[in-house]
Structures are given as C-alpha cells and as structure tokens.
Short mmCIF file of N, CA, C and O in Angstrom, two decimals:
data_model
loop_
_atom_site.label_atom_id
_atom_site.label_comp_id
_atom_site.label_asym_id
_atom_site.label_seq_id
_atom_site.Cartn_x
_atom_site.Cartn_y
_atom_site.Cartn_z
N MET V 1 8.89 -4.41 13.98
CA MET V 1 9.66 -3.67 13.01
C MET V 1 8.81 -3.21 11.83
O MET V 1 8.90 -2.07 11.41
N ALA V 2 7.98 -4.10 11.31
CA ALA V 2 7.15 -3.75 10.16
C ALA V 2 6.20 -2.61 10.52
O ALA V 2 5.98 -1.70 9.72
N GLN V 3 5.64 -2.66 11.74
CA GLN V 3 4.70 -1.62 12.14
C GLN V 3 5.40 -0.27 12.27
O GLN V 3 4.84 0.76 11.88
N ARG V 4 6.63 -0.26 12.76
CA ARG V 4 7.38 1.00 12.86
C ARG V 4 7.69 1.56 11.48
O ARG V 4 7.59 2.77 11.26
N LEU V 5 8.06 0.70 10.56
CA LEU V 5 8.33 1.14 9.20
C LEU V 5 7.05 1.70 8.56
O LEU V 5 7.08 2.72 7.88
N PHE V 6 5.93 1.04 8.82
CA PHE V 6 4.66 1.52 8.31
C PHE V 6 4.33 2.91 8.86
O PHE V 6 3.86 3.79 8.14
N GLN V 7 4.58 3.11 10.15
CA GLN V 7 4.34 4.43 10.76
C GLN V 7 5.21 5.50 10.11
O GLN V 7 4.77 6.64 9.91
N GLU V 8 6.44 5.16 9.78
CA GLU V 8 7.32 6.10 9.08
C GLU V 8 6.78 6.43 7.69
O GLU V 8 6.85 7.57 7.24
N LEU V 9 6.24 5.42 7.02
CA LEU V 9 5.61 5.65 5.72
C LEU V 9 4.47 6.64 5.85
O LEU V 9 4.36 7.58 5.06
N LEU V 10 3.61 6.44 6.85
CA LEU V 10 2.48 7.34 7.04
C LEU V 10 2.94 8.76 7.35
O LEU V 10 2.37 9.74 6.85
N LYS V 11 3.98 8.87 8.16
CA LYS V 11 4.53 10.19 8.49
C LYS V 11 5.05 10.87 7.22
O LYS V 11 4.74 12.04 6.95
N TRP V 12 5.83 10.15 6.44
CA TRP V 12 6.39 10.69 5.20
C TRP V 12 5.28 11.08 4.23
O TRP V 12 5.31 12.15 3.63
N ALA V 13 4.30 10.20 4.08
CA ALA V 13 3.19 10.47 3.16
C ALA V 13 2.42 11.71 3.60
O ALA V 13 2.00 12.52 2.77
N GLY V 14 2.24 11.89 4.90
CA GLY V 14 1.57 13.08 5.40
C GLY V 14 2.35 14.34 5.10
O GLY V 14 1.78 15.36 4.71
N GLU V 15 3.67 14.28 5.26
CA GLU V 15 4.52 15.43 4.94
C GLU V 15 4.45 15.78 3.46
O GLU V 15 4.54 16.96 3.10
N LYS V 16 4.27 14.80 2.62
CA LYS V 16 4.17 15.02 1.17
C LYS V 16 2.74 15.29 0.72
O LYS V 16 2.49 15.48 -0.46
N GLN V 17 1.80 15.27 1.67
CA GLN V 17 0.38 15.50 1.41
C GLN V 17 -0.19 14.52 0.38
O GLN V 17 -1.02 14.88 -0.47
N LEU V 18 0.26 13.28 0.48
CA LEU V 18 -0.27 12.24 -0.41
C LEU V 18 -1.68 11.86 0.03
O LEU V 18 -1.99 11.89 1.22
N ARG V 19 -2.49 11.49 -0.91
CA ARG V 19 -3.86 11.07 -0.61
C ARG V 19 -4.00 9.55 -0.59
O ARG V 19 -4.90 9.02 0.05
N ARG V 20 -3.14 8.87 -1.34
CA ARG V 20 -3.23 7.41 -1.43
C ARG V 20 -1.83 6.80 -1.53
O ARG V 20 -0.93 7.41 -2.08
N VAL V 21 -1.74 5.57 -1.03
CA VAL V 21 -0.52 4.78 -1.17
C VAL V 21 -0.93 3.49 -1.88
O VAL V 21 -1.88 2.82 -1.46
N TYR V 22 -0.24 3.17 -2.96
CA TYR V 22 -0.51 1.95 -3.71
C TYR V 22 0.66 1.00 -3.56
O TYR V 22 1.81 1.44 -3.41
N LEU V 23 0.37 -0.30 -3.63
CA LEU V 23 1.46 -1.27 -3.63
C LEU V 23 1.05 -2.50 -4.41
O LEU V 23 -0.12 -2.80 -4.57
N GLY V 24 2.06 -3.18 -4.90
CA GLY V 24 1.88 -4.44 -5.62
C GLY V 24 2.61 -5.54 -4.88
O GLY V 24 3.64 -5.30 -4.25
N THR V 25 2.08 -6.74 -4.95
CA THR V 25 2.68 -7.88 -4.28
C THR V 25 2.32 -9.15 -5.06
O THR V 25 1.66 -9.08 -6.09
N THR V 26 2.78 -10.27 -4.57
CA THR V 26 2.47 -11.54 -5.22
C THR V 26 1.44 -12.30 -4.39
O THR V 26 1.24 -12.03 -3.21
N GLU V 27 0.81 -13.27 -4.99
CA GLU V 27 -0.20 -14.08 -4.31
C GLU V 27 0.38 -14.87 -3.14
O GLU V 27 -0.32 -15.18 -2.18
N GLN V 28 1.67 -15.20 -3.19
CA GLN V 28 2.28 -16.07 -2.19
C GLN V 28 2.53 -15.39 -0.85
O GLN V 28 2.70 -16.07 0.16
N PHE V 29 2.58 -14.08 -0.77
CA PHE V 29 2.96 -13.38 0.46
C PHE V 29 1.75 -13.17 1.37
O PHE V 29 1.33 -12.05 1.64
N LEU V 30 1.21 -14.26 1.89
CA LEU V 30 -0.02 -14.22 2.68
C LEU V 30 0.13 -13.40 3.96
O LEU V 30 -0.79 -12.66 4.33
N ALA V 31 1.25 -13.51 4.64
CA ALA V 31 1.46 -12.72 5.86
C ALA V 31 1.48 -11.24 5.54
O ALA V 31 0.94 -10.42 6.29
N ALA V 32 2.09 -10.88 4.42
CA ALA V 32 2.11 -9.48 4.01
C ALA V 32 0.70 -9.00 3.71
O ALA V 32 0.32 -7.89 4.10
N HIS V 33 -0.11 -9.82 3.06
CA HIS V 33 -1.49 -9.44 2.76
C HIS V 33 -2.24 -9.14 4.05
O HIS V 33 -2.98 -8.15 4.14
N ARG V 34 -2.06 -10.01 5.06
CA ARG V 34 -2.73 -9.79 6.34
C ARG V 34 -2.27 -8.47 6.97
O ARG V 34 -3.07 -7.72 7.51
N PHE V 35 -0.96 -8.19 6.90
CA PHE V 35 -0.43 -6.94 7.44
C PHE V 35 -1.05 -5.74 6.74
O PHE V 35 -1.50 -4.79 7.38
N TYR V 36 -1.07 -5.76 5.42
CA TYR V 36 -1.65 -4.64 4.66
C TYR V 36 -3.11 -4.43 5.04
O TYR V 36 -3.54 -3.31 5.31
N GLU V 37 -3.87 -5.50 5.06
CA GLU V 37 -5.30 -5.39 5.34
C GLU V 37 -5.55 -4.94 6.77
O GLU V 37 -6.45 -4.13 7.03
N LYS V 38 -4.75 -5.43 7.71
CA LYS V 38 -4.85 -5.01 9.11
C LYS V 38 -4.60 -3.51 9.25
O LYS V 38 -5.15 -2.85 10.13
N ASN V 39 -3.80 -2.96 8.36
CA ASN V 39 -3.44 -1.55 8.43
C ASN V 39 -4.23 -0.67 7.46
O ASN V 39 -3.84 0.46 7.18
N GLY V 40 -5.35 -1.18 6.99
CA GLY V 40 -6.28 -0.35 6.24
C GLY V 40 -6.18 -0.37 4.73
O GLY V 40 -6.95 0.30 4.04
N PHE V 41 -5.25 -1.14 4.18
CA PHE V 41 -5.16 -1.26 2.72
C PHE V 41 -6.34 -2.09 2.22
O PHE V 41 -6.74 -3.07 2.85
N LEU V 42 -6.87 -1.70 1.08
CA LEU V 42 -7.93 -2.46 0.42
C LEU V 42 -7.39 -3.02 -0.89
O LEU V 42 -6.67 -2.32 -1.62
N GLN V 43 -7.73 -4.27 -1.16
CA GLN V 43 -7.30 -4.86 -2.43
C GLN V 43 -8.05 -4.19 -3.57
O GLN V 43 -9.25 -3.92 -3.46
N ILE V 44 -7.33 -3.89 -4.64
CA ILE V 44 -7.93 -3.25 -5.81
C ILE V 44 -7.54 -4.03 -7.06
O ILE V 44 -6.58 -4.80 -7.06
N ALA V 45 -8.26 -3.79 -8.12
CA ALA V 45 -7.95 -4.41 -9.40
C ALA V 45 -6.77 -3.68 -10.04
O ALA V 45 -6.56 -2.48 -9.82
N LYS V 46 -6.01 -4.40 -10.83
CA LYS V 46 -4.88 -3.82 -11.55
C LYS V 46 -5.32 -2.62 -12.39
O LYS V 46 -4.60 -1.62 -12.49
N LEU V 47 -6.50 -2.68 -12.94
CA LEU V 47 -7.03 -1.59 -13.77
C LEU V 47 -7.28 -0.31 -12.97
O LEU V 47 -7.39 0.76 -13.55
N ASP V 48 -7.37 -0.43 -11.64
CA ASP V 48 -7.64 0.73 -10.79
C ASP V 48 -6.36 1.45 -10.35
O ASP V 48 -6.45 2.46 -9.65
N LEU V 49 -5.22 0.94 -10.75
CA LEU V 49 -3.95 1.60 -10.42
C LEU V 49 -3.78 2.86 -11.26
O LEU V 49 -4.25 2.93 -12.39
N PRO V 50 -3.07 3.85 -10.73
CA PRO V 50 -2.77 5.02 -11.56
C PRO V 50 -1.87 4.61 -12.72
O PRO V 50 -1.07 3.68 -12.60
N GLY V 51 -1.98 5.31 -13.82
CA GLY V 51 -1.18 4.98 -15.00
C GLY V 51 0.31 5.04 -14.77
O GLY V 51 1.07 4.35 -15.44
N SER V 52 0.74 5.83 -13.81
CA SER V 52 2.17 5.98 -13.53
C SER V 52 2.71 4.92 -12.57
O SER V 52 3.91 4.91 -12.28
N PHE V 53 1.86 4.03 -12.08
CA PHE V 53 2.30 3.02 -11.12
C PHE V 53 3.25 2.03 -11.79
O PHE V 53 2.92 1.44 -12.82
N PRO V 54 4.45 1.82 -11.21
CA PRO V 54 5.42 0.90 -11.81
C PRO V 54 5.10 -0.56 -11.46
O PRO V 54 5.41 -1.02 -10.37
N ILE V 55 4.48 -1.27 -12.34
CA ILE V 55 4.10 -2.67 -12.09
C ILE V 55 5.28 -3.58 -12.39
O ILE V 55 5.83 -3.56 -13.49
N MET V 56 5.65 -4.36 -11.37
CA MET V 56 6.72 -5.36 -11.56
C MET V 56 6.09 -6.61 -12.15
O MET V 56 4.93 -6.92 -11.89
N SER V 57 6.86 -7.35 -12.91
CA SER V 57 6.32 -8.54 -13.59
C SER V 57 5.80 -9.59 -12.62
O SER V 57 4.91 -10.36 -12.99
N VAL V 58 6.30 -9.65 -11.39
CA VAL V 58 5.84 -10.65 -10.42
C VAL V 58 4.59 -10.22 -9.67
O VAL V 58 3.95 -11.03 -9.01
N ASP V 59 4.22 -8.95 -9.75
CA ASP V 59 3.05 -8.45 -9.02
C ASP V 59 1.75 -8.93 -9.66
O ASP V 59 1.53 -8.77 -10.85
N THR V 60 0.91 -9.54 -8.82
CA THR V 60 -0.38 -10.02 -9.28
C THR V 60 -1.52 -9.55 -8.38
O THR V 60 -2.68 -9.75 -8.71
N LYS V 61 -1.17 -8.96 -7.25
CA LYS V 61 -2.16 -8.50 -6.29
C LYS V 61 -1.82 -7.07 -5.92
O LYS V 61 -0.65 -6.75 -5.69
N PHE V 62 -2.83 -6.21 -5.86
CA PHE V 62 -2.58 -4.78 -5.67
C PHE V 62 -3.45 -4.24 -4.55
O PHE V 62 -4.59 -4.69 -4.36
N TYR V 63 -2.90 -3.26 -3.83
CA TYR V 63 -3.60 -2.66 -2.70
C TYR V 63 -3.50 -1.15 -2.78
O TYR V 63 -2.58 -0.59 -3.37
N CYS V 64 -4.49 -0.51 -2.11
CA CYS V 64 -4.49 0.94 -2.00
C CYS V 64 -4.88 1.31 -0.56
O CYS V 64 -5.77 0.71 0.03
N LEU V 65 -4.19 2.31 -0.04
CA LEU V 65 -4.52 2.88 1.27
C LEU V 65 -4.90 4.32 1.05
O LEU V 65 -4.09 5.10 0.53
N SER V 66 -6.12 4.69 1.40
CA SER V 66 -6.55 6.08 1.31
C SER V 66 -6.17 6.76 2.62
O SER V 66 -6.47 6.26 3.70
N LEU V 67 -5.50 7.88 2.51
CA LEU V 67 -5.04 8.62 3.68
C LEU V 67 -5.98 9.75 4.00
O LEU V 67 -6.50 10.41 3.10
N GLN V 68 -6.16 10.01 5.27
CA GLN V 68 -6.98 11.15 5.72
C GLN V 68 -6.16 12.41 5.53
O GLN V 68 -4.99 12.46 5.87
N THR V 69 -6.78 13.43 4.98
CA THR V 69 -6.11 14.72 4.84
C THR V 69 -6.84 15.75 5.65
O THR V 69 -8.07 15.74 5.73
N ALA V 70 -6.09 16.63 6.27
CA ALA V 70 -6.69 17.70 7.08
C ALA V 70 -7.33 18.72 6.15
O ALA V 70 -6.77 19.08 5.13
N ALA V 71 -8.50 19.18 6.52
CA ALA V 71 -9.21 20.17 5.71
C ALA V 71 -8.81 21.57 6.09
O ALA V 71 -8.32 21.85 7.12
#
C-alpha cells in the first residue's frame, strides 16, 4: 500500500512539474525512514529546507527527494 501511494505521489509531482519533494518526520519512525531512503529520499538538515516548508513541532528529521525532469 505504501509503495502504491508513493507512486501516486510521483505521478502527481510529475504532473505539477515539481523538482523536489520534502518531508519531515520524527526520530522514532524507523520503518518510515527505511522506506524513504529505499525510495531515493536523502536526509537533509533542517536549515536546507525551503523557507515555505511547514515544520511541525514534532519533526526532527527531514528528507528531500530530487525528481528527474524531462529536458
């Protein structure tokens, strides 16, 4: 189920011509971290988030996925 939802995210992001997907999570969600990393997300520092990123108070770990764009 998670993989199908992820594929829908990629499809939607492609339709919107997004270049990156950012997410925040907590240190405790180890299985989620493995899923993100398995699917190409790289952990980034909080300072590397875009200024408009809505940081939740529980978020302590952040990821970014760079998307391929057609030239």
